[in-house]
């Protein structure tokens, strides 16, 4: 209940802030940013001026009618401002939270020469602590060195030059689990505002003040910094063109009305206020009011997924992507090989093999070693032995021997790569049989890793280590295929292993023995064929391909070079996030398309509501078009403009939430869009305007 109350309180605060911002956005400068709503704003100003003139007897309609139309037009503008302000409010709330994490702290600045000396002292941490200069983090510049230890906040973005530490990045990612950051490799980048939990680091600053990663996040989540995307600009040009067309139509109708009145020898029954209302109702005001909110909300959904997009263009491009390049390890597979099967050879039993494999793995703390212990227990009930006092000597794995194992009760038990164990056995007079060689080849062809187990220089069999494909990933790829997206697995494995994993995962294609050059060449080849390509990466070697891709998602745990090359950063460092990003991008495009369809379909009903009511007095034949049988011109016009304003408020939740995402072909999505939002956009206003007309009539409006 407390959580619900807090959530309601936050929503209430967001709504109150949006109401204030809606009035603040009434300035002409703010309204000029949206040409469609600018015309509504000018129409509201015009009708207000007409009302003031009517107080002095200078008007062509009743003052009450003019005031009612003017009030509704002002509400229309305010509702549009409220929709945009509400969408912006989410980003501002997130930016406020990020600003709390961004503060100046005390930094331990180091001179350049101290780094080399630190490698040759017994206690580098104490050396750097004593030799460092205490400064305010605000004065740190790019390429400066600083020292940070457990319990301290990292003062600036940088690359680790020395040390390894556990870092709390919850202020940035929202994840409470700490991560390991260390010098060298692809996990050497740290972010200002995060906290070191253990050990120490020497870091080189990579960003000038005001250009840090946290600064970029704040700027991007602030909706005011969001630039319009090419598709959004194109749609706005279309809406402006339609608005101009309907402005010409309204002016032309006034001329026709004046001509008809002169022919009949009567005063022109069509007032300027009525024509202004007609223009506002026929112009695409609904989508014009919600267009900015839709784009901002799409960025906000991406931010809530812990992805920082460097531009709205990248979000839209994600919606148009038709080729995904995905790393195998950590994306398609779990990343840790698991023991899947014991395969005995040369007369050994499976239990004998399992027992020896478990013994050799008792001191192996790798995921592969632990999985062997678990599999032996599950298959044969073999429980791990107590090491204390057992006379067991552990033989650790080394890059030279490529084997590990134990000496236990007079027995030598070893496990390792096929060629390493083969050399070990044969050097001691043992035999590497054809049966063993055949099993090794079969496991390799199946995409697994063969791990040979030997006892006393006799091969007992092979442990099949399998790179486990993530549960549900095949279904994900099937959904993407339905959407017309091709999936390509990238791996450094040999072609035989890559083919087996690709078949099991259900990807459309794979790239084996991938290098930075081959990744870049593949992206260029797909782009030359007219495809939009997305990929993920975290290392410096991924930077060229990330820079080339249309949608490039860099891992937050990756190097600075990778993050600078990408146009999105995944704060969770989850390679599978690319699939979610594509869905969010497509949902953004679907929402915009659906509400555009609905808005334009609305105009048909408004046409039937207002045009007959305006011109029936001059052209009685138009009564046939009054299919809603509205009471009078006044009630018809007021009902139409009220509906035009209220529908904006009604659609705000949909604009912010987005239409429900479905994996389907573009043809089926178009058909559904036309049925639900096209037909619905025609039927709903007919019903709503009729009900509003009846209500206005009951209130005595004639």
XYZ file of C-alpha atoms in Angstrom, residues 83-698:
616
model
C 0.549 16.361 -23.267
C 4.040 17.573 -24.160
C 4.781 18.783 -20.632
C 3.682 15.455 -19.130
C 6.000 13.557 -21.466
C 8.828 15.984 -20.690
C 8.131 15.686 -16.979
C 9.209 12.059 -16.935
C 12.570 13.003 -18.388
C 12.944 15.945 -16.010
C 12.225 13.708 -13.018
C 14.873 11.256 -14.183
C 17.305 14.103 -14.833
C 16.720 15.425 -11.301
C 17.590 11.997 -9.903
C 20.759 11.900 -12.001
C 21.785 15.364 -10.826
C 21.732 14.042 -7.270
C 24.440 11.564 -8.289
C 26.453 14.329 -9.973
C 28.236 16.416 -7.420
C 31.728 17.759 -6.885
C 33.832 15.619 -4.546
C 37.388 15.585 -3.296
C 39.740 13.891 -5.783
C 43.227 12.424 -5.284
C 45.122 13.841 -8.261
C 48.388 12.148 -9.325
C 51.369 13.395 -11.275
C 52.112 11.500 -14.477
C 55.479 10.195 -13.263
C 53.955 8.471 -10.221
C 52.169 5.859 -12.364
C 55.404 4.171 -13.472
C 56.798 4.231 -9.919
C 53.627 2.638 -8.567
C 54.379 -0.597 -10.447
C 57.586 -1.125 -8.438
C 56.491 -0.547 -4.842
C 55.255 -3.154 -2.368
C 52.039 -1.322 -1.495
C 50.871 0.724 -4.506
C 47.648 1.818 -2.800
C 49.467 3.382 0.142
C 52.050 4.893 -2.208
C 49.415 6.584 -4.378
C 47.436 7.731 -1.333
C 50.469 9.456 0.185
C 51.733 10.941 -3.093
C 48.361 12.223 -4.344
C 47.258 15.851 -4.192
C 43.814 16.595 -2.734
C 41.839 18.738 -5.223
C 38.228 19.491 -6.044
C 36.910 17.196 -8.782
C 35.750 20.284 -10.698
C 39.340 21.134 -11.674
C 40.152 17.727 -13.173
C 40.865 17.960 -16.901
C 41.026 15.425 -19.681
C 44.127 13.142 -19.433
C 44.667 13.931 -15.720
C 45.348 10.976 -13.417
C 43.559 10.386 -10.113
C 43.564 7.721 -7.413
C 40.363 6.407 -5.826
C 39.955 3.789 -3.102
C 37.213 1.833 -1.338
C 34.332 3.932 -0.048
C 35.047 6.898 -2.337
C 33.029 8.251 -5.245
C 34.742 8.241 -8.633
C 35.129 11.968 -9.434
C 35.156 11.815 -13.263
C 34.777 9.528 -16.259
C 37.937 7.692 -17.143
C 39.911 4.630 -18.210
C 41.593 2.522 -15.535
C 45.376 2.635 -15.862
C 46.173 0.444 -12.866
C 44.319 -1.688 -10.331
C 41.057 -3.594 -10.094
C 38.047 -2.896 -7.890
C 34.416 -3.666 -7.218
C 32.277 -0.674 -8.223
C 28.705 0.231 -7.291
C 27.057 1.641 -10.436
C 23.502 1.713 -9.056
C 23.368 5.513 -9.337
C 23.688 5.112 -13.109
C 22.180 1.725 -13.934
C 19.742 1.190 -11.084
C 21.238 -2.271 -10.513
C 22.318 -2.937 -6.936
C 24.824 -5.694 -7.778
C 28.401 -4.362 -7.918
C 30.596 -4.913 -10.981
C 34.305 -5.514 -11.407
C 36.349 -2.885 -13.212
C 40.028 -3.430 -13.968
C 42.891 -2.146 -16.089
C 43.251 -3.658 -19.545
C 40.585 -5.572 -21.456
C 37.079 -4.418 -22.238
C 35.945 -3.524 -18.695
C 38.304 -0.677 -17.995
C 35.906 2.284 -18.244
C 34.494 3.917 -15.115
C 31.811 6.567 -14.792
C 31.895 9.637 -12.587
C 29.306 9.457 -9.808
C 29.751 5.720 -9.173
C 31.353 4.407 -5.980
C 34.317 2.106 -5.365
C 33.342 -0.620 -2.898
C 36.651 -2.469 -2.550
C 40.334 -2.179 -3.458
C 41.632 0.833 -5.428
C 42.071 2.256 -8.923
C 44.293 4.686 -10.787
C 42.195 6.337 -13.510
C 42.940 8.672 -16.431
C 40.210 11.247 -17.105
C 38.610 10.860 -20.555
C 36.054 13.702 -20.579
C 36.232 17.424 -19.946
C 33.996 18.906 -17.267
C 30.450 19.287 -18.586
C 30.932 16.519 -21.156
C 30.954 13.516 -18.828
C 28.752 10.486 -19.367
C 26.451 11.664 -16.568
C 26.201 15.098 -18.198
C 25.251 13.431 -21.488
C 22.618 11.343 -19.721
C 21.083 14.408 -18.085
C 21.039 16.286 -21.393
C 19.452 13.373 -23.230
C 16.733 12.589 -20.700
C 15.811 16.265 -20.561
C 13.158 16.301 -23.237
C 13.943 19.908 -24.073
C 17.246 18.729 -25.551
C 15.542 16.222 -27.856
C 15.947 17.044 -31.531
C 13.293 16.098 -34.047
C 14.100 13.048 -36.136
C 13.951 12.977 -39.975
C 10.702 10.963 -39.980
C 9.153 13.328 -37.446
C 10.199 16.347 -39.502
C 8.744 14.759 -42.653
C 5.451 14.058 -40.868
C 5.337 17.592 -39.520
C 5.852 18.969 -43.040
C 2.875 16.856 -44.165
C 0.755 18.159 -41.286
C 1.718 21.757 -42.071
C 0.793 21.178 -45.722
C -2.606 19.783 -44.705
C -3.120 22.728 -42.356
C -2.420 25.182 -45.182
C -4.819 23.278 -47.455
C -7.612 23.466 -44.874
C -6.876 27.155 -44.280
C -7.394 27.762 -47.999
C -10.560 25.630 -47.873
C -11.952 27.678 -44.960
C -11.247 30.977 -46.728
C -12.781 29.626 -49.951
C -15.914 28.472 -48.121
C -16.327 31.951 -46.666
C -16.152 33.368 -50.179
C -18.698 30.806 -51.441
C -20.963 31.635 -48.511
C -20.747 35.361 -49.277
C -21.505 34.730 -52.948
C -24.526 32.571 -52.110
C -25.860 35.177 -49.676
C -25.553 37.963 -52.287
C -27.470 35.845 -54.801
C -30.268 35.332 -52.289
C -30.191 38.978 -51.232
C -29.578 38.116 -47.568
C -26.783 38.684 -45.054
C -23.962 36.127 -44.994
C -25.053 33.536 -42.354
C -21.524 32.170 -41.986
C -19.618 33.989 -39.253
C -15.863 34.359 -39.056
C -15.951 32.501 -35.724
C -17.670 29.534 -37.378
C -15.067 29.380 -40.132
C -12.232 29.544 -37.587
C -13.841 26.626 -35.745
C -14.205 24.736 -39.028
C -10.548 25.304 -39.861
C -9.338 24.118 -36.423
C -11.526 21.004 -36.584
C -10.443 20.021 -40.105
C -6.734 20.685 -39.534
C -4.801 17.679 -38.122
C -4.739 19.140 -34.630
C -4.942 15.805 -32.769
C -1.692 14.368 -34.106
C -0.177 17.870 -34.194
C -0.832 18.167 -30.451
C 0.519 14.693 -29.621
C 3.409 14.354 -32.080
C 6.054 15.791 -29.780
C 4.753 13.820 -26.782
C 4.949 10.553 -28.766
C 8.605 11.150 -29.614
C 9.545 12.205 -26.086
C 7.693 9.221 -24.595
C 9.580 6.865 -26.937
C 12.887 8.230 -25.659
C 11.580 7.920 -22.106
C 10.673 4.237 -22.607
C 14.206 3.633 -23.836
C 15.614 5.427 -20.787
C 13.454 3.296 -18.485
C 14.959 0.244 -20.199
C 18.339 1.633 -19.020
C 19.473 2.545 -22.528
C 20.887 5.988 -23.248
C 20.228 7.050 -26.835
C 22.516 9.768 -28.105
C 19.768 10.985 -30.465
C 16.141 10.397 -31.370
C 17.383 9.424 -34.838
C 18.885 6.248 -33.333
C 15.560 5.287 -31.715
C 13.706 5.664 -35.006
C 16.422 3.816 -36.885
C 15.951 0.940 -34.435
C 12.340 0.753 -35.558
C 13.433 0.437 -39.198
C 16.285 -2.053 -38.642
C 16.074 -5.213 -40.744
C 19.448 -6.839 -39.957
C 20.712 -7.595 -36.430
C 24.325 -8.571 -35.795
C 24.523 -10.313 -32.419
C 27.485 -11.622 -30.460
C 27.159 -15.299 -29.619
C 28.617 -15.236 -26.120
C 26.328 -13.633 -23.565
C 23.664 -12.808 -26.141
C 22.661 -16.066 -27.788
C 24.397 -18.364 -25.317
C 24.845 -18.093 -21.558
C 28.545 -17.475 -22.099
C 29.698 -20.230 -19.739
C 30.148 -23.710 -21.137
C 28.314 -26.371 -19.159
C 28.949 -30.123 -18.883
C 26.190 -31.839 -20.838
C 27.319 -35.453 -21.221
C 29.907 -38.046 -20.128
C 31.085 -40.163 -23.081
C 33.286 -43.121 -22.016
C 35.802 -44.707 -24.452
C 38.179 -47.668 -24.584
C 36.113 -49.888 -22.283
C 35.668 -47.447 -19.385
C 32.229 -47.101 -17.785
C 30.284 -43.855 -17.708
C 30.234 -43.884 -13.889
C 34.006 -44.411 -13.781
C 34.455 -41.440 -16.118
C 32.057 -39.277 -14.077
C 33.832 -40.112 -10.817
C 37.265 -39.207 -12.238
C 35.934 -36.028 -13.902
C 34.370 -34.887 -10.637
C 37.581 -35.530 -8.705
C 39.580 -33.521 -11.259
C 37.071 -30.646 -10.947
C 36.730 -30.353 -7.158
C 39.237 -27.510 -6.956
C 38.196 -25.992 -10.304
C 36.120 -22.902 -9.516
C 35.357 -22.099 -13.167
C 31.721 -22.443 -14.326
C 32.799 -25.434 -16.451
C 34.414 -27.164 -13.471
C 31.417 -26.596 -11.205
C 29.063 -27.898 -13.883
C 31.036 -31.181 -14.088
C 30.698 -31.669 -10.320
C 26.950 -30.997 -10.516
C 26.408 -33.299 -13.532
C 28.208 -36.207 -11.835
C 26.029 -35.740 -8.768
C 22.820 -35.541 -10.818
C 23.604 -38.557 -13.030
C 25.112 -40.965 -10.522
C 24.620 -39.462 -7.079
C 28.372 -38.982 -6.710
C 28.905 -36.429 -3.972
C 31.893 -34.101 -3.786
C 34.627 -35.334 -1.439
C 35.932 -33.377 1.532
C 39.341 -31.996 0.589
C 40.573 -31.425 4.120
C 42.918 -34.249 5.145
C 42.203 -36.236 2.027
C 45.780 -36.124 0.768
C 44.648 -34.483 -2.437
C 47.110 -32.329 -4.380
C 45.547 -29.896 -6.831
C 47.139 -29.402 -10.241
C 46.040 -25.948 -11.490
C 45.339 -25.122 -15.100
C 48.100 -23.242 -16.942
C 48.278 -21.803 -20.416
C 51.302 -23.994 -21.097
C 49.862 -27.375 -20.087
C 46.210 -26.571 -20.921
C 45.268 -29.202 -18.347
C 44.266 -29.360 -14.695
C 43.461 -32.105 -12.225
C 44.454 -33.732 -8.947
C 46.814 -36.332 -7.506
C 44.624 -38.399 -5.189
C 45.401 -41.590 -3.281
C 48.249 -42.460 -5.618
C 46.340 -41.741 -8.816
C 47.038 -39.025 -11.388
C 43.762 -37.643 -12.722
C 43.891 -35.028 -15.472
C 41.400 -33.236 -17.681
C 42.073 -30.840 -20.516
C 41.984 -29.985 -24.211
C 42.124 -32.952 -26.581
C 45.553 -32.290 -28.034
C 47.063 -31.452 -24.619
C 45.807 -34.669 -22.993
C 46.837 -36.664 -26.085
C 50.432 -35.426 -25.732
C 50.361 -36.043 -21.973
C 49.106 -39.628 -22.333
C 51.374 -40.602 -25.220
C 54.448 -39.132 -23.493
C 53.892 -41.622 -20.690
C 53.247 -44.627 -22.939
C 49.469 -44.347 -23.043
C 47.209 -44.674 -26.095
C 45.070 -42.056 -27.846
C 42.665 -44.388 -29.650
C 40.709 -43.924 -32.873
C 37.512 -44.248 -30.812
C 38.571 -41.280 -28.667
C 39.519 -39.257 -31.755
C 36.113 -40.015 -33.299
C 34.223 -38.835 -30.204
C 36.302 -35.643 -30.067
C 35.424 -34.888 -33.702
C 31.734 -35.676 -33.155
C 31.498 -33.346 -30.142
C 33.263 -30.581 -32.075
C 30.891 -30.981 -35.034
C 27.945 -30.669 -32.660
C 29.245 -27.266 -31.580
C 30.547 -28.452 -28.218
C 33.972 -28.487 -26.578
C 35.524 -31.936 -25.914
C 37.291 -32.197 -22.555
C 39.307 -35.426 -22.211
C 39.637 -37.084 -18.795
C 42.539 -39.466 -18.063
C 43.510 -41.462 -14.994
C 47.017 -42.836 -14.613
C 47.774 -42.014 -18.271
C 44.726 -43.917 -19.508
C 41.965 -42.028 -21.269
C 38.565 -42.759 -19.680
C 36.445 -40.620 -21.954
C 35.252 -37.171 -22.938
C 33.144 -34.600 -21.126
C 30.961 -32.803 -23.626
C 31.042 -29.093 -22.673
C 28.209 -27.295 -24.327
C 27.729 -23.575 -24.854
C 24.134 -23.430 -23.612
C 21.731 -21.484 -25.816
C 19.572 -19.153 -23.736
C 16.047 -20.288 -23.039
C 13.488 -18.559 -25.247
C 16.085 -17.073 -27.613
C 14.887 -19.246 -30.509
C 11.347 -17.908 -30.067
C 12.738 -14.355 -29.972
C 14.461 -14.901 -33.297
C 11.282 -16.403 -34.751
C 9.395 -13.245 -33.737
C 12.062 -11.073 -35.343
C 11.850 -13.151 -38.519
C 8.087 -12.550 -38.581
C 8.831 -8.826 -38.465
C 11.133 -9.176 -41.469
C 14.373 -8.834 -39.471
C 17.360 -11.012 -40.354
C 19.524 -12.197 -37.440
C 23.244 -12.829 -37.878
C 25.342 -14.448 -35.136
C 28.924 -13.193 -34.769
C 31.450 -15.469 -33.109
C 35.152 -16.171 -32.980
C 34.435 -19.930 -33.011
C 35.437 -22.131 -35.903
C 32.830 -22.534 -38.675
C 31.837 -26.044 -37.540
C 31.048 -24.975 -33.973
C 29.408 -21.756 -35.152
C 27.118 -23.645 -37.533
C 25.935 -25.972 -34.768
C 25.143 -23.118 -32.356
C 23.443 -21.125 -35.117
C 21.206 -24.092 -35.999
C 20.226 -24.653 -32.367
C 19.546 -20.956 -31.706
C 17.568 -20.490 -34.916
C 19.482 -17.520 -36.329
C 19.268 -16.820 -40.045
C 23.003 -16.617 -40.676
C 26.323 -16.633 -38.838
C 29.802 -15.197 -39.144
C 32.535 -17.496 -37.813
C 36.103 -16.559 -36.841
C 34.994 -12.921 -36.875
C 37.596 -10.144 -36.777
C 37.116 -6.368 -36.505
C 37.769 -6.119 -40.249
C 35.257 -8.818 -41.160
C 32.550 -7.267 -38.934
C 33.036 -3.887 -40.588
C 33.009 -5.432 -44.071
C 29.799 -7.350 -43.297
C 27.986 -4.208 -42.112
C 29.053 -2.289 -45.200
C 27.922 -5.141 -47.429
C 24.450 -5.237 -45.847
C 24.136 -1.442 -46.035
C 25.151 -1.471 -49.699
C 22.247 -3.879 -50.285
C 19.860 -1.332 -48.760
C 19.548 -2.787 -45.253
C 19.584 -0.925 -41.928
C 21.968 -2.708 -39.579
C 22.127 -2.867 -35.775
C 24.861 -4.411 -33.655
C 26.229 -4.512 -30.119
C 29.800 -4.306 -28.900
C 31.916 -3.558 -25.855
C 35.561 -3.655 -26.895
C 37.892 -1.253 -28.634
C 38.054 -3.770 -31.478
C 34.271 -3.338 -31.926
C 34.530 0.450 -32.349
C 34.941 0.505 -36.168
C 31.879 -1.708 -36.700
C 29.838 0.244 -34.121
C 30.683 3.497 -35.868
C 29.498 2.041 -39.185
C 26.236 0.461 -37.944
C 22.965 2.379 -38.219
C 22.059 1.414 -34.649
C 25.143 0.784 -32.500
C 24.610 -0.269 -28.889
C 27.751 -0.042 -26.754
C 27.922 -1.753 -23.375
C 28.366 0.580 -20.401
C 30.937 -1.894 -19.051
C 32.935 -1.590 -22.260
C 35.749 0.680 -23.300
C 35.478 4.419 -23.838
C 36.227 3.898 -27.527
C 33.215 1.584 -27.905
C 30.892 4.034 -26.111
C 32.064 6.945 -28.237
C 31.548 4.921 -31.435
C 27.999 3.810 -30.551
C 24.844 5.901 -30.759
C 23.314 4.118 -27.754
C 24.776 2.922 -24.460
C 23.216 0.027 -22.565
C 23.675 0.860 -18.894
C 22.929 -2.761 -17.900
C 25.581 -4.079 -20.324
C 23.190 -6.802 -21.501
C 23.810 -7.749 -25.142
C 20.251 -9.079 -25.479
C 18.979 -5.521 -24.903
C 19.347 -4.952 -28.654
C 16.182 -6.977 -29.241
C 14.270 -4.799 -26.743
C 15.626 -1.650 -28.394
C 14.286 -2.766 -31.779
C 10.877 -3.395 -30.221
C 10.826 0.037 -28.557
C 11.801 1.670 -31.860
C 9.073 -0.166 -33.734
C 6.532 0.681 -31.030
C 7.400 4.366 -31.438
C 6.790 4.216 -35.192
C 3.590 2.187 -34.710
C 2.249 4.703 -32.169
C 2.948 7.651 -34.430
C 1.388 5.922 -37.429
C -1.679 4.791 -35.490
C -2.455 8.212 -34.035
C -1.814 9.918 -37.378
C -4.334 7.561 -38.985
C -6.821 8.244 -36.187
C -6.357 12.008 -36.424
C -6.902 12.205 -40.178
C -9.896 9.815 -39.995
C -11.448 12.120 -37.362
C -11.660 14.929 -39.900
C -14.287 13.082 -41.929
C -16.791 13.082 -39.053
C -16.060 16.721 -38.211
C -16.704 17.620 -41.851
C -20.157 16.025 -41.700
C -20.832 17.820 -38.406
C -19.907 21.386 -39.339
C -20.217 21.907 -43.119
C -23.933 21.006 -43.413
C -24.734 23.070 -40.325
C -22.998 26.117 -41.790
C -24.397 26.038 -45.305
C -27.860 24.458 -45.073
C -29.465 27.922 -44.646
C -28.031 28.910 -48.043
C -28.091 25.528 -49.755
C -30.983 23.430 -48.376
C -29.853 20.484 -50.517
C -26.922 19.999 -48.104
C -29.398 18.784 -45.484
C -28.786 15.309 -46.953
C -25.255 15.488 -45.531
C -26.542 16.236 -42.026
C -26.603 12.518 -41.267
C -26.154 13.102 -37.530
C -29.236 15.376 -37.450
C -27.541 17.920 -35.231
C -29.797 20.487 -33.573
C -28.394 23.775 -34.886
C -25.273 25.331 -36.374
C -24.248 26.584 -32.905
C -24.536 23.168 -31.208
C -22.886 21.436 -34.186
C -19.860 23.753 -34.152
C -19.481 23.713 -30.377
C -19.839 19.914 -30.240
C -17.133 19.525 -32.900
C -14.621 21.889 -31.242
C -15.262 20.392 -27.788
C -14.645 16.899 -29.161
C -11.534 18.182 -30.957
C -10.145 19.376 -27.594
C -11.240 16.468 -25.397
C -9.890 13.770 -27.735
C -6.374 15.159 -27.187
C -6.660 14.535 -23.436
C -8.198 11.114 -24.027
C -5.261 10.057 -26.226
C -2.470 11.281 -23.923
C -2.173 7.914 -22.067
C -1.884 6.068 -25.387
C 0.705 8.546 -26.693
C 2.822 8.131 -23.549
C 2.393 4.371 -23.177
C 2.535 3.554 -26.876
C 0.255 1.217 -28.806
C 0.539 -2.441 -27.886
C 3.522 -3.941 -29.663
C 2.933 -7.009 -31.822
C 5.373 -9.148 -33.767
C 3.801 -9.198 -37.210
C 4.529 -8.374 -40.835
C 4.210 -4.781 -42.022
C 1.195 -5.755 -44.153
C -0.743 -7.201 -41.215
C 0.195 -4.244 -39.005
C -1.056 -1.836 -41.682
C -4.330 -3.745 -42.026
C -4.862 -3.698 -38.254
C -3.940 -0.033 -38.073
C -6.523 0.887 -40.709
C -9.184 -1.263 -39.059
C -8.706 -0.111 -35.463
C -7.488 3.470 -35.819
C -8.831 4.266 -39.293
C -12.348 2.887 -38.892
C -12.347 3.752 -35.179
C -11.250 7.289 -36.020
C -14.316 7.644 -38.264
C -16.921 6.034 -35.991
C -15.909 7.517 -32.610
C -16.322 11.218 -33.494
C -19.755 10.580 -35.064
C -20.943 9.090 -31.762
C -19.156 11.619 -29.538
C -20.264 14.707 -31.494
C -23.886 13.516 -31.520
C -23.818 12.967 -27.748
C -22.203 16.378 -27.191
C -24.825 17.998 -29.436
C -27.598 16.403 -27.376
C -25.944 17.610 -24.160
C -25.534 21.157 -25.439
C -29.153 21.175 -26.587
C -30.266 20.034 -23.139
